[in-house]
């Protein structure tokens, strides 16, 4: 059990029956019943590099806008993508490599190309209906400013019948929730390229910008390959143990749409990490485990249902884990993630998956 210092955001152990606790920053914290902070439970495991930058940004979270509700998307953002989006089908694909950082990801660029190929060849999207943000030459970088501008591009001039796709491959983090919007006490976030200076994009913001404006007849599919991404859209319903589980916030805030439907596929549960791995490739190509299993299931099963897709992803991860060499299990890390399906409304998951 632990608590968060309100001054420096450092996580402290919570001594039983204590009335006072002193943080390493010198802040003296009263723990009386009326002022005692809510306990924070942590799960999962981090590599040392990920743990250091996670803790660093928790300490800096008081100055970040990601704890607030939706950040304003000013008109100047629309200048970045001047060409209006086509009606019908359109997609935003973001792949963040963080190539100048110690916590660089190796598979995100490949993930974006895999998703684009899937949209073009299987679901009949056109080239001009797909907006890509990567660190690759020829694309705009996935900075916070550019991602927010691309959100506006994706959501512009919605019409009944539109099918939208948001795909993100990169780092994801968690931070304490102070708005009573989360059942587990944490906000989930995605990390743009410049999140160290500009901050993360929280689940509250993603919900405000991509979910709430969806009008009747419009469907958004969000595919998020990142750590802690289970409820990164803050959708009211999560599919667990063969039934829809209520994920509506304790505060009573409406996290639904304006009549449309939002469906999310996430790499893992909120407390889990997502793997950047070569375990699925005979050529040892690095990919996100979630992206590989998602796209592979769709290619191999033309008429797959939502439930079938989720089950295929689970089985593929289990198969790779079982195939690890018994003598090398210390070196071959287990992929400890469970893909998650969430939605703005309960629906029949035995219907065919369509974009």
Short mmCIF file of C-alpha atoms in Angstrom, two decimals:
data_model
loop_
_atom_site.label_atom_id
_atom_site.label_comp_id
_atom_site.label_asym_id
_atom_site.label_seq_id
_atom_site.Cartn_x
_atom_site.Cartn_y
_atom_site.Cartn_z
CA UNK A 1 0.00 0.00 0.00
CA UNK A 2 1.31 3.48 -0.82
CA UNK A 3 0.35 7.14 -1.16
CA UNK A 4 1.29 10.11 -3.35
CA UNK A 5 2.95 13.25 -1.95
CA UNK A 6 0.82 16.22 -3.04
CA UNK A 7 3.92 18.45 -3.32
CA UNK A 8 6.45 16.48 -5.40
CA UNK A 9 4.23 13.58 -6.64
CA UNK A 10 6.63 11.01 -5.15
CA UNK A 11 5.08 7.66 -4.21
CA UNK A 12 5.54 6.83 -0.50
CA UNK A 13 4.98 3.67 1.51
CA UNK A 14 1.94 3.96 3.77
CA UNK A 15 2.85 2.90 7.33
CA UNK A 16 -0.03 1.27 9.20
CA UNK A 17 -1.73 3.44 11.86
CA UNK A 18 0.62 6.40 11.17
CA UNK A 19 -0.63 9.92 11.79
CA UNK A 20 2.23 11.72 9.99
CA UNK A 21 4.54 10.86 7.12
CA UNK A 22 7.50 12.84 5.77
CA UNK A 23 8.37 12.71 2.05
CA UNK A 24 11.96 12.85 0.80
CA UNK A 25 11.25 16.39 -0.42
CA UNK A 26 10.70 17.41 3.22
CA UNK A 27 6.92 17.76 2.96
CA UNK A 28 5.21 16.71 6.21
CA UNK A 29 1.93 14.96 5.41
CA UNK A 30 -0.89 14.56 7.98
CA UNK A 31 -2.65 11.23 7.73
CA UNK A 32 -5.74 11.90 9.84
CA UNK A 33 -8.95 10.29 8.71
CA UNK A 34 -10.25 13.52 7.17
CA UNK A 35 -7.08 14.23 5.20
CA UNK A 36 -5.64 10.79 4.57
CA UNK A 37 -4.88 10.41 0.84
CA UNK A 38 -6.46 7.53 -0.99
CA UNK A 39 -4.16 4.48 -1.08
CA UNK A 40 -2.64 3.63 -4.44
CA UNK A 41 -2.08 0.06 -5.54
CA UNK A 42 0.47 -0.79 -8.21
CA UNK A 43 0.61 -3.91 -10.33
CA UNK A 44 2.74 -5.22 -13.14
CA UNK A 45 6.45 -4.95 -13.67
CA UNK A 46 8.68 -2.41 -15.37
CA UNK A 47 12.14 -2.55 -16.82
CA UNK A 48 14.50 -0.22 -14.97
CA UNK A 49 14.48 2.39 -17.74
CA UNK A 50 10.70 2.45 -17.93
CA UNK A 51 10.42 2.65 -14.14
CA UNK A 52 12.74 5.66 -13.97
CA UNK A 53 10.91 7.70 -16.56
CA UNK A 54 7.49 6.64 -15.17
CA UNK A 55 8.41 7.88 -11.71
CA UNK A 56 9.94 11.06 -13.11
CA UNK A 57 6.73 12.01 -14.90
CA UNK A 58 4.57 11.19 -11.93
CA UNK A 59 6.60 13.71 -9.95
CA UNK A 60 6.13 16.28 -12.71
CA UNK A 61 2.46 15.55 -13.29
CA UNK A 62 1.27 18.56 -11.30
CA UNK A 63 2.43 20.84 -14.11
CA UNK A 64 1.06 18.74 -16.95
CA UNK A 65 -2.23 19.38 -18.63
CA UNK A 66 -2.99 15.72 -19.04
CA UNK A 67 -4.69 15.56 -15.64
CA UNK A 68 -7.22 18.11 -16.76
CA UNK A 69 -10.11 17.56 -19.08
CA UNK A 70 -9.75 17.91 -22.82
CA UNK A 71 -6.95 20.26 -23.87
CA UNK A 72 -8.12 23.02 -26.12
CA UNK A 73 -7.43 22.38 -29.78
CA UNK A 74 -7.01 25.86 -31.16
CA UNK A 75 -7.80 26.80 -34.75
CA UNK A 76 -4.07 27.04 -35.55
CA UNK A 77 -3.86 23.24 -35.37
CA UNK A 78 -6.01 22.92 -38.47
CA UNK A 79 -3.25 24.62 -40.47
CA UNK A 80 -0.99 21.58 -40.05
CA UNK A 81 -3.32 19.36 -42.11
CA UNK A 82 -4.96 21.82 -44.47
CA UNK A 83 -6.44 19.17 -46.75
CA UNK A 84 -9.93 18.28 -45.51
CA UNK A 85 -10.50 14.61 -44.68
CA UNK A 86 -12.59 12.59 -47.13
CA UNK A 87 -16.05 11.46 -46.13
CA UNK A 88 -16.71 7.80 -45.53
CA UNK A 89 -13.63 5.96 -44.30
CA UNK A 90 -10.59 7.66 -42.78
CA UNK A 91 -7.82 6.69 -40.40
CA UNK A 92 -5.13 8.24 -38.22
CA UNK A 93 -2.06 6.06 -37.65
CA UNK A 94 0.57 7.14 -35.08
CA UNK A 95 3.82 5.29 -34.51
CA UNK A 96 6.26 6.73 -31.96
CA UNK A 97 9.80 5.33 -31.92
CA UNK A 98 11.42 7.83 -29.50
CA UNK A 99 14.57 7.12 -31.51
CA UNK A 100 16.76 9.63 -29.68
CA UNK A 101 15.81 8.31 -26.24
CA UNK A 102 17.08 5.46 -24.08
CA UNK A 103 13.57 3.99 -24.02
CA UNK A 104 13.43 3.72 -27.82
CA UNK A 105 10.93 1.28 -29.34
CA UNK A 106 12.03 -0.76 -32.35
CA UNK A 107 8.76 -2.11 -33.70
CA UNK A 108 6.42 0.88 -33.97
CA UNK A 109 7.33 1.91 -37.53
CA UNK A 110 6.77 -1.63 -38.75
CA UNK A 111 3.46 -1.66 -36.86
CA UNK A 112 2.22 1.44 -38.69
CA UNK A 113 3.09 -0.02 -42.08
CA UNK A 114 1.29 -3.26 -41.15
CA UNK A 115 -1.84 -1.34 -40.17
CA UNK A 116 -1.78 0.77 -43.31
CA UNK A 117 -1.45 -2.34 -45.48
CA UNK A 118 -4.40 -3.92 -43.65
CA UNK A 119 -6.60 -0.86 -44.16
CA UNK A 120 -5.70 -0.49 -47.84
CA UNK A 121 -5.89 -4.10 -48.96
CA UNK A 122 -8.49 -5.68 -46.69
CA UNK A 123 -10.84 -2.85 -45.73
CA UNK A 124 -10.66 -0.72 -48.90
CA UNK A 125 -9.40 2.53 -47.41
CA UNK A 126 -7.81 4.90 -49.91
CA UNK A 127 -4.33 6.41 -49.59
CA UNK A 128 -5.69 9.93 -49.14
CA UNK A 129 -7.98 8.76 -46.32
CA UNK A 130 -5.04 7.70 -44.12
CA UNK A 131 -3.03 10.26 -42.14
CA UNK A 132 0.27 8.95 -40.75
CA UNK A 133 2.43 10.45 -38.02
CA UNK A 134 5.87 8.85 -37.56
CA UNK A 135 9.50 9.86 -37.21
CA UNK A 136 10.08 8.49 -40.70
CA UNK A 137 11.07 10.95 -43.44
CA UNK A 138 8.05 12.14 -45.39
CA UNK A 139 5.69 12.15 -42.42
CA UNK A 140 5.02 14.72 -39.75
CA UNK A 141 6.39 13.66 -36.35
CA UNK A 142 3.94 12.40 -33.69
CA UNK A 143 4.42 15.33 -31.32
CA UNK A 144 1.65 16.25 -28.91
CA UNK A 145 0.71 19.26 -31.03
CA UNK A 146 0.56 17.18 -34.22
CA UNK A 147 -1.43 14.36 -32.63
CA UNK A 148 -4.03 16.80 -31.29
CA UNK A 149 -4.22 18.45 -34.70
CA UNK A 150 -4.63 15.05 -36.34
CA UNK A 151 -7.44 14.26 -33.90
CA UNK A 152 -9.21 17.35 -35.20
CA UNK A 153 -8.62 16.20 -38.79
CA UNK A 154 -10.07 12.76 -38.01
CA UNK A 155 -13.19 14.20 -36.36
CA UNK A 156 -13.92 17.00 -38.87
CA UNK A 157 -17.29 17.20 -40.63
CA UNK A 158 -18.68 13.90 -39.38
CA UNK A 159 -21.53 12.39 -41.37
CA UNK A 160 -23.70 9.37 -40.69
CA UNK A 161 -22.05 6.31 -42.22
CA UNK A 162 -18.48 7.46 -41.57
CA UNK A 163 -16.04 4.81 -40.33
CA UNK A 164 -13.06 6.18 -38.38
CA UNK A 165 -9.89 4.42 -37.21
CA UNK A 166 -7.38 5.68 -34.64
CA UNK A 167 -4.24 3.60 -34.26
CA UNK A 168 -1.41 4.30 -31.81
CA UNK A 169 1.81 2.35 -31.28
CA UNK A 170 4.11 3.78 -28.62
CA UNK A 171 4.58 4.13 -24.88
CA UNK A 172 1.68 4.40 -22.45
CA UNK A 173 1.76 5.37 -18.78
CA UNK A 174 -0.54 5.78 -15.76
CA UNK A 175 -0.90 8.58 -13.26
CA UNK A 176 -3.11 9.17 -10.21
CA UNK A 177 -6.70 10.19 -10.93
CA UNK A 178 -7.95 13.11 -8.85
CA UNK A 179 -11.31 13.56 -10.60
CA UNK A 180 -12.88 10.31 -9.36
CA UNK A 181 -13.27 9.21 -12.98
CA UNK A 182 -11.44 5.88 -12.68
CA UNK A 183 -12.50 2.73 -10.88
CA UNK A 184 -8.85 1.78 -10.28
CA UNK A 185 -7.71 5.27 -9.22
CA UNK A 186 -5.46 5.86 -12.24
CA UNK A 187 -5.70 7.82 -15.49
CA UNK A 188 -4.18 6.07 -18.50
CA UNK A 189 -2.15 8.07 -21.04
CA UNK A 190 -0.39 7.83 -24.37
CA UNK A 191 3.07 9.37 -24.77
CA UNK A 192 3.71 11.61 -27.80
CA UNK A 193 7.25 12.02 -29.10
CA UNK A 194 7.81 15.16 -27.00
CA UNK A 195 5.95 14.05 -23.86
CA UNK A 196 9.00 14.77 -21.68
CA UNK A 197 8.53 18.50 -22.35
CA UNK A 198 4.93 18.86 -23.54
CA UNK A 199 3.23 16.21 -21.41
CA UNK A 200 1.14 13.15 -22.15
CA UNK A 201 -2.36 12.86 -23.60
CA UNK A 202 -4.74 11.45 -20.99
CA UNK A 203 -7.68 9.11 -21.38
CA UNK A 204 -9.95 12.00 -20.35
CA UNK A 205 -8.69 14.07 -23.27
CA UNK A 206 -8.97 11.20 -25.74
CA UNK A 207 -12.54 10.58 -24.63
CA UNK A 208 -13.45 14.26 -24.91
CA UNK A 209 -11.94 14.65 -28.39
CA UNK A 210 -12.52 11.29 -30.11
CA UNK A 211 -15.48 9.70 -28.32
CA UNK A 212 -17.98 12.32 -27.15
CA UNK A 213 -18.40 14.05 -30.58
CA UNK A 214 -19.37 10.81 -32.40
CA UNK A 215 -22.83 11.36 -33.88
CA UNK A 216 -25.44 8.76 -34.78
CA UNK A 217 -24.30 6.51 -37.63
CA UNK A 218 -20.57 7.12 -37.09
CA UNK A 219 -18.27 4.38 -35.76
CA UNK A 220 -14.78 4.79 -34.36
CA UNK A 221 -12.41 1.86 -33.94
CA UNK A 222 -9.40 2.66 -31.77
CA UNK A 223 -6.48 0.20 -31.74
CA UNK A 224 -3.93 1.15 -29.10
CA UNK A 225 -0.70 -0.84 -28.80
CA UNK A 226 0.80 0.62 -25.62
CA UNK A 227 1.36 -0.26 -21.99
CA UNK A 228 -1.52 0.43 -19.56
CA UNK A 229 -3.94 0.89 -22.47
CA UNK A 230 -6.92 -1.22 -21.36
CA UNK A 231 -9.28 1.71 -20.76
CA UNK A 232 -7.30 4.46 -22.49
CA UNK A 233 -10.48 5.67 -24.22
CA UNK A 234 -12.43 5.71 -20.92
CA UNK A 235 -15.27 3.79 -22.58
CA UNK A 236 -18.20 2.81 -20.32
CA UNK A 237 -18.14 -0.94 -21.08
CA UNK A 238 -15.29 -3.48 -21.01
CA UNK A 239 -15.68 -7.09 -22.16
CA UNK A 240 -14.55 -9.44 -19.38
CA UNK A 241 -15.15 -13.14 -18.79
CA UNK A 242 -17.67 -13.45 -21.63
CA UNK A 243 -19.80 -10.49 -20.58
CA UNK A 244 -19.83 -6.71 -20.69
CA UNK A 245 -18.53 -5.21 -17.45
CA UNK A 246 -19.61 -1.75 -16.26
CA UNK A 247 -16.66 0.67 -16.45
CA UNK A 248 -18.60 3.89 -15.91
CA UNK A 249 -16.78 6.36 -13.63
CA UNK A 250 -17.67 6.73 -9.94
CA UNK A 251 -18.13 10.47 -10.46
CA UNK A 252 -21.08 9.83 -12.78
CA UNK A 253 -19.43 11.72 -15.66
CA UNK A 254 -20.82 10.75 -19.06
CA UNK A 255 -18.09 8.99 -21.05
CA UNK A 256 -20.31 7.96 -23.94
CA UNK A 257 -20.84 9.34 -27.43
CA UNK A 258 -23.36 11.73 -29.00
CA UNK A 259 -25.16 8.83 -30.63
CA UNK A 260 -22.33 7.07 -32.47
CA UNK A 261 -20.31 4.05 -31.41
CA UNK A 262 -16.72 3.83 -30.19
CA UNK A 263 -14.97 0.45 -29.98
CA UNK A 264 -11.51 0.00 -28.54
CA UNK A 265 -8.96 -2.80 -28.89
CA UNK A 266 -6.10 -2.34 -26.42
CA UNK A 267 -2.83 -4.20 -26.05
CA UNK A 268 -3.25 -5.07 -22.38
CA UNK A 269 -5.07 -4.44 -19.13
CA UNK A 270 -4.52 -1.14 -17.38
CA UNK A 271 -1.96 -2.57 -14.95
CA UNK A 272 -0.01 -4.53 -17.60
CA UNK A 273 2.87 -3.83 -19.97
CA UNK A 274 2.73 -4.29 -23.75
CA UNK A 275 5.59 -6.11 -25.47
CA UNK A 276 7.80 -4.80 -28.28
CA UNK A 277 9.08 -8.19 -29.44
CA UNK A 278 10.47 -10.36 -32.23
CA UNK A 279 8.87 -13.53 -30.78
CA UNK A 280 6.26 -13.75 -33.56
CA UNK A 281 8.69 -13.42 -36.48
CA UNK A 282 10.96 -16.09 -37.90
CA UNK A 283 13.06 -13.24 -39.32
CA UNK A 284 13.24 -11.67 -35.82
CA UNK A 285 11.48 -8.50 -36.95
CA UNK A 286 10.43 -6.34 -34.00
CA UNK A 287 6.70 -5.67 -33.73
CA UNK A 288 4.17 -4.85 -31.08
CA UNK A 289 2.67 -8.12 -29.84
CA UNK A 290 -0.81 -6.61 -30.01
CA UNK A 291 -0.42 -5.24 -33.55
CA UNK A 292 0.97 -8.49 -34.89
CA UNK A 293 -1.74 -10.68 -33.37
CA UNK A 294 -4.49 -8.22 -34.39
CA UNK A 295 -3.48 -7.92 -38.04
CA UNK A 296 -2.56 -11.60 -38.40
CA UNK A 297 -5.94 -12.74 -37.07
CA UNK A 298 -7.75 -10.50 -39.58
CA UNK A 299 -5.68 -11.74 -42.53
CA UNK A 300 -6.14 -15.40 -41.63
CA UNK A 301 -9.89 -15.22 -40.86
CA UNK A 302 -11.83 -13.22 -43.49
CA UNK A 303 -15.17 -13.43 -41.65
CA UNK A 304 -13.88 -13.16 -38.09
CA UNK A 305 -16.16 -11.78 -35.38
CA UNK A 306 -15.21 -9.34 -32.62
CA UNK A 307 -15.11 -12.18 -30.11
CA UNK A 308 -13.17 -14.36 -32.54
CA UNK A 309 -10.62 -11.61 -33.03
CA UNK A 310 -10.14 -11.13 -29.30
CA UNK A 311 -9.83 -14.91 -28.78
CA UNK A 312 -7.30 -15.25 -31.62
CA UNK A 313 -5.11 -12.56 -30.08
CA UNK A 314 -5.19 -14.29 -26.70
CA UNK A 315 -4.35 -17.69 -28.21
CA UNK A 316 -1.46 -16.32 -30.27
CA UNK A 317 0.17 -14.82 -27.18
CA UNK A 318 -0.35 -18.03 -25.20
CA UNK A 319 1.17 -20.07 -28.04
CA UNK A 320 4.33 -17.96 -28.12
CA UNK A 321 4.68 -18.16 -24.35
CA UNK A 322 4.34 -21.95 -24.36
CA UNK A 323 6.90 -22.24 -27.16
CA UNK A 324 9.68 -20.66 -25.12
CA UNK A 325 12.68 -22.93 -24.66
CA UNK A 326 12.66 -24.32 -21.07
CA UNK A 327 16.42 -23.79 -20.80
CA UNK A 328 16.24 -20.16 -21.96
CA UNK A 329 13.15 -18.90 -20.12
CA UNK A 330 15.25 -16.46 -18.12
CA UNK A 331 16.39 -14.81 -21.36
CA UNK A 332 13.09 -15.20 -23.22
CA UNK A 333 10.72 -12.98 -21.27
CA UNK A 334 7.13 -14.09 -21.08
CA UNK A 335 4.66 -11.83 -22.88
CA UNK A 336 2.48 -10.93 -19.92
CA UNK A 337 -0.41 -9.07 -21.52
CA UNK A 338 -4.09 -9.70 -22.20
CA UNK A 339 -5.74 -7.76 -25.04
CA UNK A 340 -8.85 -5.81 -24.02
CA UNK A 341 -12.08 -4.99 -25.88
CA UNK A 342 -14.09 -1.96 -24.74
CA UNK A 343 -17.04 -0.04 -26.13
CA UNK A 344 -19.26 3.00 -25.67
CA UNK A 345 -22.25 0.63 -25.63
CA UNK A 346 -22.92 -3.07 -25.25
CA UNK A 347 -23.19 -4.85 -28.60
CA UNK A 348 -23.26 -8.38 -29.99
CA UNK A 349 -19.59 -9.36 -30.19
CA UNK A 350 -20.45 -12.38 -32.36
CA UNK A 351 -21.10 -10.09 -35.33
CA UNK A 352 -18.48 -9.81 -38.07
CA UNK A 353 -15.63 -7.36 -37.51
CA UNK A 354 -15.80 -4.51 -40.01
CA UNK A 355 -14.01 -1.20 -40.51
#
